[in-house]
């Protein structure tokens, strides 16, 4: 059995998990947007917002930053791309966010990828629902492929574990406004000082989530199981 099914037996498991992933060719086609340069600190969120996945805590933290440091309203630019439910849309439309926060609505996929590649920081918001800490959404893998630092609003769980393991960003508690604020200020200060953000991910570890690698792994498992035939 060990000789015939080396992949399965050597894994010491009867179960294999192949996560969602990303197609690197999609990002080769996506071109960074020329209007998003280093004149401002661009934060991009891509995806839908709804009651159990809201930007309200992030926006509250951003509001405090602008109130305490009004000059940063001319530095920070936050772009939301996706379907936004009415309560979040109302928050984004508050006067204090004019010129700072822009709700671009639903965009074609290729345009979203260009936004991701043009950003300085990517915002990830985990669902506030039972067992959401066990879910890795497809958006997280596209964020990986965009090769930009991530600020994730998430609790203990898979999202936090994988971001820290791969070295692709920082994770703060979803509802801790003060913690979100401090992390945002840290990113903005680094950008103002260096013109970019520190980003040295574990590239080899990220590679396993490329869809070609995932298909290769699945093929290896299936071929191993079919050796008897």
PDB file of C-alpha atoms in Angstrom, residues 64-190:
ATOM      1  CA  UNK A  64     -11.035  59.786  14.678  1.00  0.00           C
ATOM      2  CA  UNK A  65      -7.788  60.063  12.729  1.00  0.00           C
ATOM      3  CA  UNK A  66      -9.138  62.909  10.572  1.00  0.00           C
ATOM      4  CA  UNK A  67     -10.542  64.708  13.623  1.00  0.00           C
ATOM      5  CA  UNK A  68      -7.243  64.474  15.486  1.00  0.00           C
ATOM      6  CA  UNK A  69      -4.985  65.082  12.482  1.00  0.00           C
ATOM      7  CA  UNK A  70      -6.999  67.090   9.893  1.00  0.00           C
ATOM      8  CA  UNK A  71      -3.964  67.367   7.597  1.00  0.00           C
ATOM      9  CA  UNK A  72      -4.207  63.616   6.891  1.00  0.00           C
ATOM     10  CA  UNK A  73      -7.462  64.105   4.992  1.00  0.00           C
ATOM     11  CA  UNK A  74      -5.265  65.351   2.138  1.00  0.00           C
ATOM     12  CA  UNK A  75      -3.040  62.250   2.353  1.00  0.00           C
ATOM     13  CA  UNK A  76      -5.436  59.329   2.860  1.00  0.00           C
ATOM     14  CA  UNK A  77      -7.714  58.083   0.093  1.00  0.00           C
ATOM     15  CA  UNK A  78      -9.957  55.063   0.663  1.00  0.00           C
ATOM     16  CA  UNK A  79     -11.662  53.348  -2.267  1.00  0.00           C
ATOM     17  CA  UNK A  80     -14.462  50.814  -1.840  1.00  0.00           C
ATOM     18  CA  UNK A  81     -15.235  48.634  -4.865  1.00  0.00           C
ATOM     19  CA  UNK A  82     -18.270  46.369  -4.613  1.00  0.00           C
ATOM     20  CA  UNK A  83     -21.878  46.284  -3.521  1.00  0.00           C
ATOM     21  CA  UNK A  84     -22.356  48.388  -0.383  1.00  0.00           C
ATOM     22  CA  UNK A  85     -25.462  48.072   1.763  1.00  0.00           C
ATOM     23  CA  UNK A  86     -27.296  51.326   2.626  1.00  0.00           C
ATOM     24  CA  UNK A  87     -26.077  51.794   6.224  1.00  0.00           C
ATOM     25  CA  UNK A  88     -22.416  51.668   5.192  1.00  0.00           C
ATOM     26  CA  UNK A  89     -23.104  53.912   2.186  1.00  0.00           C
ATOM     27  CA  UNK A  90     -24.595  56.539   4.516  1.00  0.00           C
ATOM     28  CA  UNK A  91     -21.491  56.426   6.719  1.00  0.00           C
ATOM     29  CA  UNK A  92     -19.241  56.898   3.687  1.00  0.00           C
ATOM     30  CA  UNK A  93     -21.280  59.932   2.629  1.00  0.00           C
ATOM     31  CA  UNK A  94     -20.681  61.813   5.891  1.00  0.00           C
ATOM     32  CA  UNK A  95     -19.211  65.262   5.344  1.00  0.00           C
ATOM     33  CA  UNK A  96     -15.967  64.425   7.157  1.00  0.00           C
ATOM     34  CA  UNK A  97     -15.213  61.759   4.534  1.00  0.00           C
ATOM     35  CA  UNK A  98     -15.696  63.961   1.473  1.00  0.00           C
ATOM     36  CA  UNK A  99     -12.566  63.746  -0.640  1.00  0.00           C
ATOM     37  CA  UNK A 100     -11.244  60.937   1.581  1.00  0.00           C
ATOM     38  CA  UNK A 101     -13.625  58.004   1.061  1.00  0.00           C
ATOM     39  CA  UNK A 102     -15.029  57.045  -2.325  1.00  0.00           C
ATOM     40  CA  UNK A 103     -17.641  54.362  -2.952  1.00  0.00           C
ATOM     41  CA  UNK A 104     -16.998  53.227  -6.524  1.00  0.00           C
ATOM     42  CA  UNK A 105     -19.755  50.604  -6.444  1.00  0.00           C
ATOM     43  CA  UNK A 106     -19.675  47.348  -8.386  1.00  0.00           C
ATOM     44  CA  UNK A 107     -16.894  47.203 -10.985  1.00  0.00           C
ATOM     45  CA  UNK A 108     -15.832  44.649 -13.637  1.00  0.00           C
ATOM     46  CA  UNK A 109     -13.364  42.118 -12.241  1.00  0.00           C
ATOM     47  CA  UNK A 110     -10.406  43.346 -14.300  1.00  0.00           C
ATOM     48  CA  UNK A 111     -10.904  46.908 -13.047  1.00  0.00           C
ATOM     49  CA  UNK A 112     -10.948  45.634  -9.472  1.00  0.00           C
ATOM     50  CA  UNK A 113      -7.640  43.830 -10.017  1.00  0.00           C
ATOM     51  CA  UNK A 114      -6.124  47.064 -11.353  1.00  0.00           C
ATOM     52  CA  UNK A 115      -7.298  48.841  -8.203  1.00  0.00           C
ATOM     53  CA  UNK A 116      -5.689  46.170  -6.037  1.00  0.00           C
ATOM     54  CA  UNK A 117      -2.395  46.467  -7.888  1.00  0.00           C
ATOM     55  CA  UNK A 118      -2.461  50.266  -7.607  1.00  0.00           C
ATOM     56  CA  UNK A 119      -3.162  50.424  -3.862  1.00  0.00           C
ATOM     57  CA  UNK A 120      -0.626  50.953  -1.104  1.00  0.00           C
ATOM     58  CA  UNK A 121      -2.716  48.997   1.414  1.00  0.00           C
ATOM     59  CA  UNK A 122      -5.542  46.492   1.021  1.00  0.00           C
ATOM     60  CA  UNK A 123      -8.371  46.382   3.549  1.00  0.00           C
ATOM     61  CA  UNK A 124      -9.867  43.009   4.449  1.00  0.00           C
ATOM     62  CA  UNK A 125     -12.980  42.733   6.637  1.00  0.00           C
ATOM     63  CA  UNK A 126     -13.973  39.380   8.090  1.00  0.00           C
ATOM     64  CA  UNK A 127     -17.631  38.468   8.504  1.00  0.00           C
ATOM     65  CA  UNK A 128     -19.088  38.930  11.972  1.00  0.00           C
ATOM     66  CA  UNK A 129     -20.967  35.648  12.000  1.00  0.00           C
ATOM     67  CA  UNK A 130     -20.716  32.273  13.757  1.00  0.00           C
ATOM     68  CA  UNK A 131     -17.835  30.150  12.421  1.00  0.00           C
ATOM     69  CA  UNK A 132     -16.604  32.932  10.101  1.00  0.00           C
ATOM     70  CA  UNK A 133     -13.164  32.453  11.654  1.00  0.00           C
ATOM     71  CA  UNK A 134     -13.043  29.108   9.844  1.00  0.00           C
ATOM     72  CA  UNK A 135     -13.637  30.626   6.419  1.00  0.00           C
ATOM     73  CA  UNK A 136     -11.062  31.825   3.889  1.00  0.00           C
ATOM     74  CA  UNK A 137     -12.847  33.876   1.254  1.00  0.00           C
ATOM     75  CA  UNK A 138     -11.687  34.003  -2.346  1.00  0.00           C
ATOM     76  CA  UNK A 139     -10.914  37.709  -1.944  1.00  0.00           C
ATOM     77  CA  UNK A 140      -8.057  36.978   0.462  1.00  0.00           C
ATOM     78  CA  UNK A 141      -6.248  34.964  -2.201  1.00  0.00           C
ATOM     79  CA  UNK A 142      -6.628  37.733  -4.769  1.00  0.00           C
ATOM     80  CA  UNK A 143      -5.166  40.102  -2.194  1.00  0.00           C
ATOM     81  CA  UNK A 144      -2.167  37.755  -1.933  1.00  0.00           C
ATOM     82  CA  UNK A 145      -1.696  37.825  -5.679  1.00  0.00           C
ATOM     83  CA  UNK A 146      -1.853  41.641  -5.756  1.00  0.00           C
ATOM     84  CA  UNK A 147       1.386  41.680  -3.733  1.00  0.00           C
ATOM     85  CA  UNK A 148       0.368  44.539  -1.464  1.00  0.00           C
ATOM     86  CA  UNK A 149       0.244  44.660   2.362  1.00  0.00           C
ATOM     87  CA  UNK A 150      -3.074  43.789   3.975  1.00  0.00           C
ATOM     88  CA  UNK A 151      -4.808  45.333   6.961  1.00  0.00           C
ATOM     89  CA  UNK A 152      -7.242  42.658   8.097  1.00  0.00           C
ATOM     90  CA  UNK A 153     -10.044  43.311  10.549  1.00  0.00           C
ATOM     91  CA  UNK A 154     -10.475  39.805  11.900  1.00  0.00           C
ATOM     92  CA  UNK A 155     -10.517  37.721  15.047  1.00  0.00           C
ATOM     93  CA  UNK A 156      -8.517  34.637  15.928  1.00  0.00           C
ATOM     94  CA  UNK A 157      -8.905  32.026  13.219  1.00  0.00           C
ATOM     95  CA  UNK A 158      -7.859  31.035   9.705  1.00  0.00           C
ATOM     96  CA  UNK A 159      -7.610  34.548   8.248  1.00  0.00           C
ATOM     97  CA  UNK A 160      -5.347  35.765  11.031  1.00  0.00           C
ATOM     98  CA  UNK A 161      -3.239  32.603  10.967  1.00  0.00           C
ATOM     99  CA  UNK A 162      -2.603  32.620   7.236  1.00  0.00           C
ATOM    100  CA  UNK A 163      -1.836  36.363   6.996  1.00  0.00           C
ATOM    101  CA  UNK A 164       0.713  36.183   9.791  1.00  0.00           C
ATOM    102  CA  UNK A 165       2.165  32.899   8.532  1.00  0.00           C
ATOM    103  CA  UNK A 166       2.721  34.300   5.033  1.00  0.00           C
ATOM    104  CA  UNK A 167       3.921  37.693   6.267  1.00  0.00           C
ATOM    105  CA  UNK A 168       1.452  39.576   4.087  1.00  0.00           C
ATOM    106  CA  UNK A 169       0.001  42.062   6.534  1.00  0.00           C
ATOM    107  CA  UNK A 170      -1.309  42.959   9.961  1.00  0.00           C
ATOM    108  CA  UNK A 171      -4.421  41.727  11.735  1.00  0.00           C
ATOM    109  CA  UNK A 172      -6.422  43.731  14.270  1.00  0.00           C
ATOM    110  CA  UNK A 173      -9.606  42.909  16.131  1.00  0.00           C
ATOM    111  CA  UNK A 174     -12.641  43.605  13.953  1.00  0.00           C
ATOM    112  CA  UNK A 175     -14.458  45.829  16.459  1.00  0.00           C
ATOM    113  CA  UNK A 176     -11.544  47.447  18.296  1.00  0.00           C
ATOM    114  CA  UNK A 177     -11.686  50.988  16.944  1.00  0.00           C
ATOM    115  CA  UNK A 178      -8.668  52.188  18.913  1.00  0.00           C
ATOM    116  CA  UNK A 179      -6.535  49.291  17.663  1.00  0.00           C
ATOM    117  CA  UNK A 180      -7.633  49.880  14.057  1.00  0.00           C
ATOM    118  CA  UNK A 181      -6.821  53.581  14.437  1.00  0.00           C
ATOM    119  CA  UNK A 182      -3.316  52.914  15.776  1.00  0.00           C
ATOM    120  CA  UNK A 183      -2.566  50.441  13.003  1.00  0.00           C
ATOM    121  CA  UNK A 184      -3.802  52.849  10.320  1.00  0.00           C
ATOM    122  CA  UNK A 185      -1.693  55.695  11.695  1.00  0.00           C
ATOM    123  CA  UNK A 186       1.314  53.384  11.714  1.00  0.00           C
ATOM    124  CA  UNK A 187       0.820  52.554   8.024  1.00  0.00           C
ATOM    125  CA  UNK A 188       0.277  56.190   7.049  1.00  0.00           C
ATOM    126  CA  UNK A 189       3.361  57.315   8.979  1.00  0.00           C
ATOM    127  CA  UNK A 190       5.484  54.673   7.270  1.00  0.00           C
TER     128      UNK A 190
END
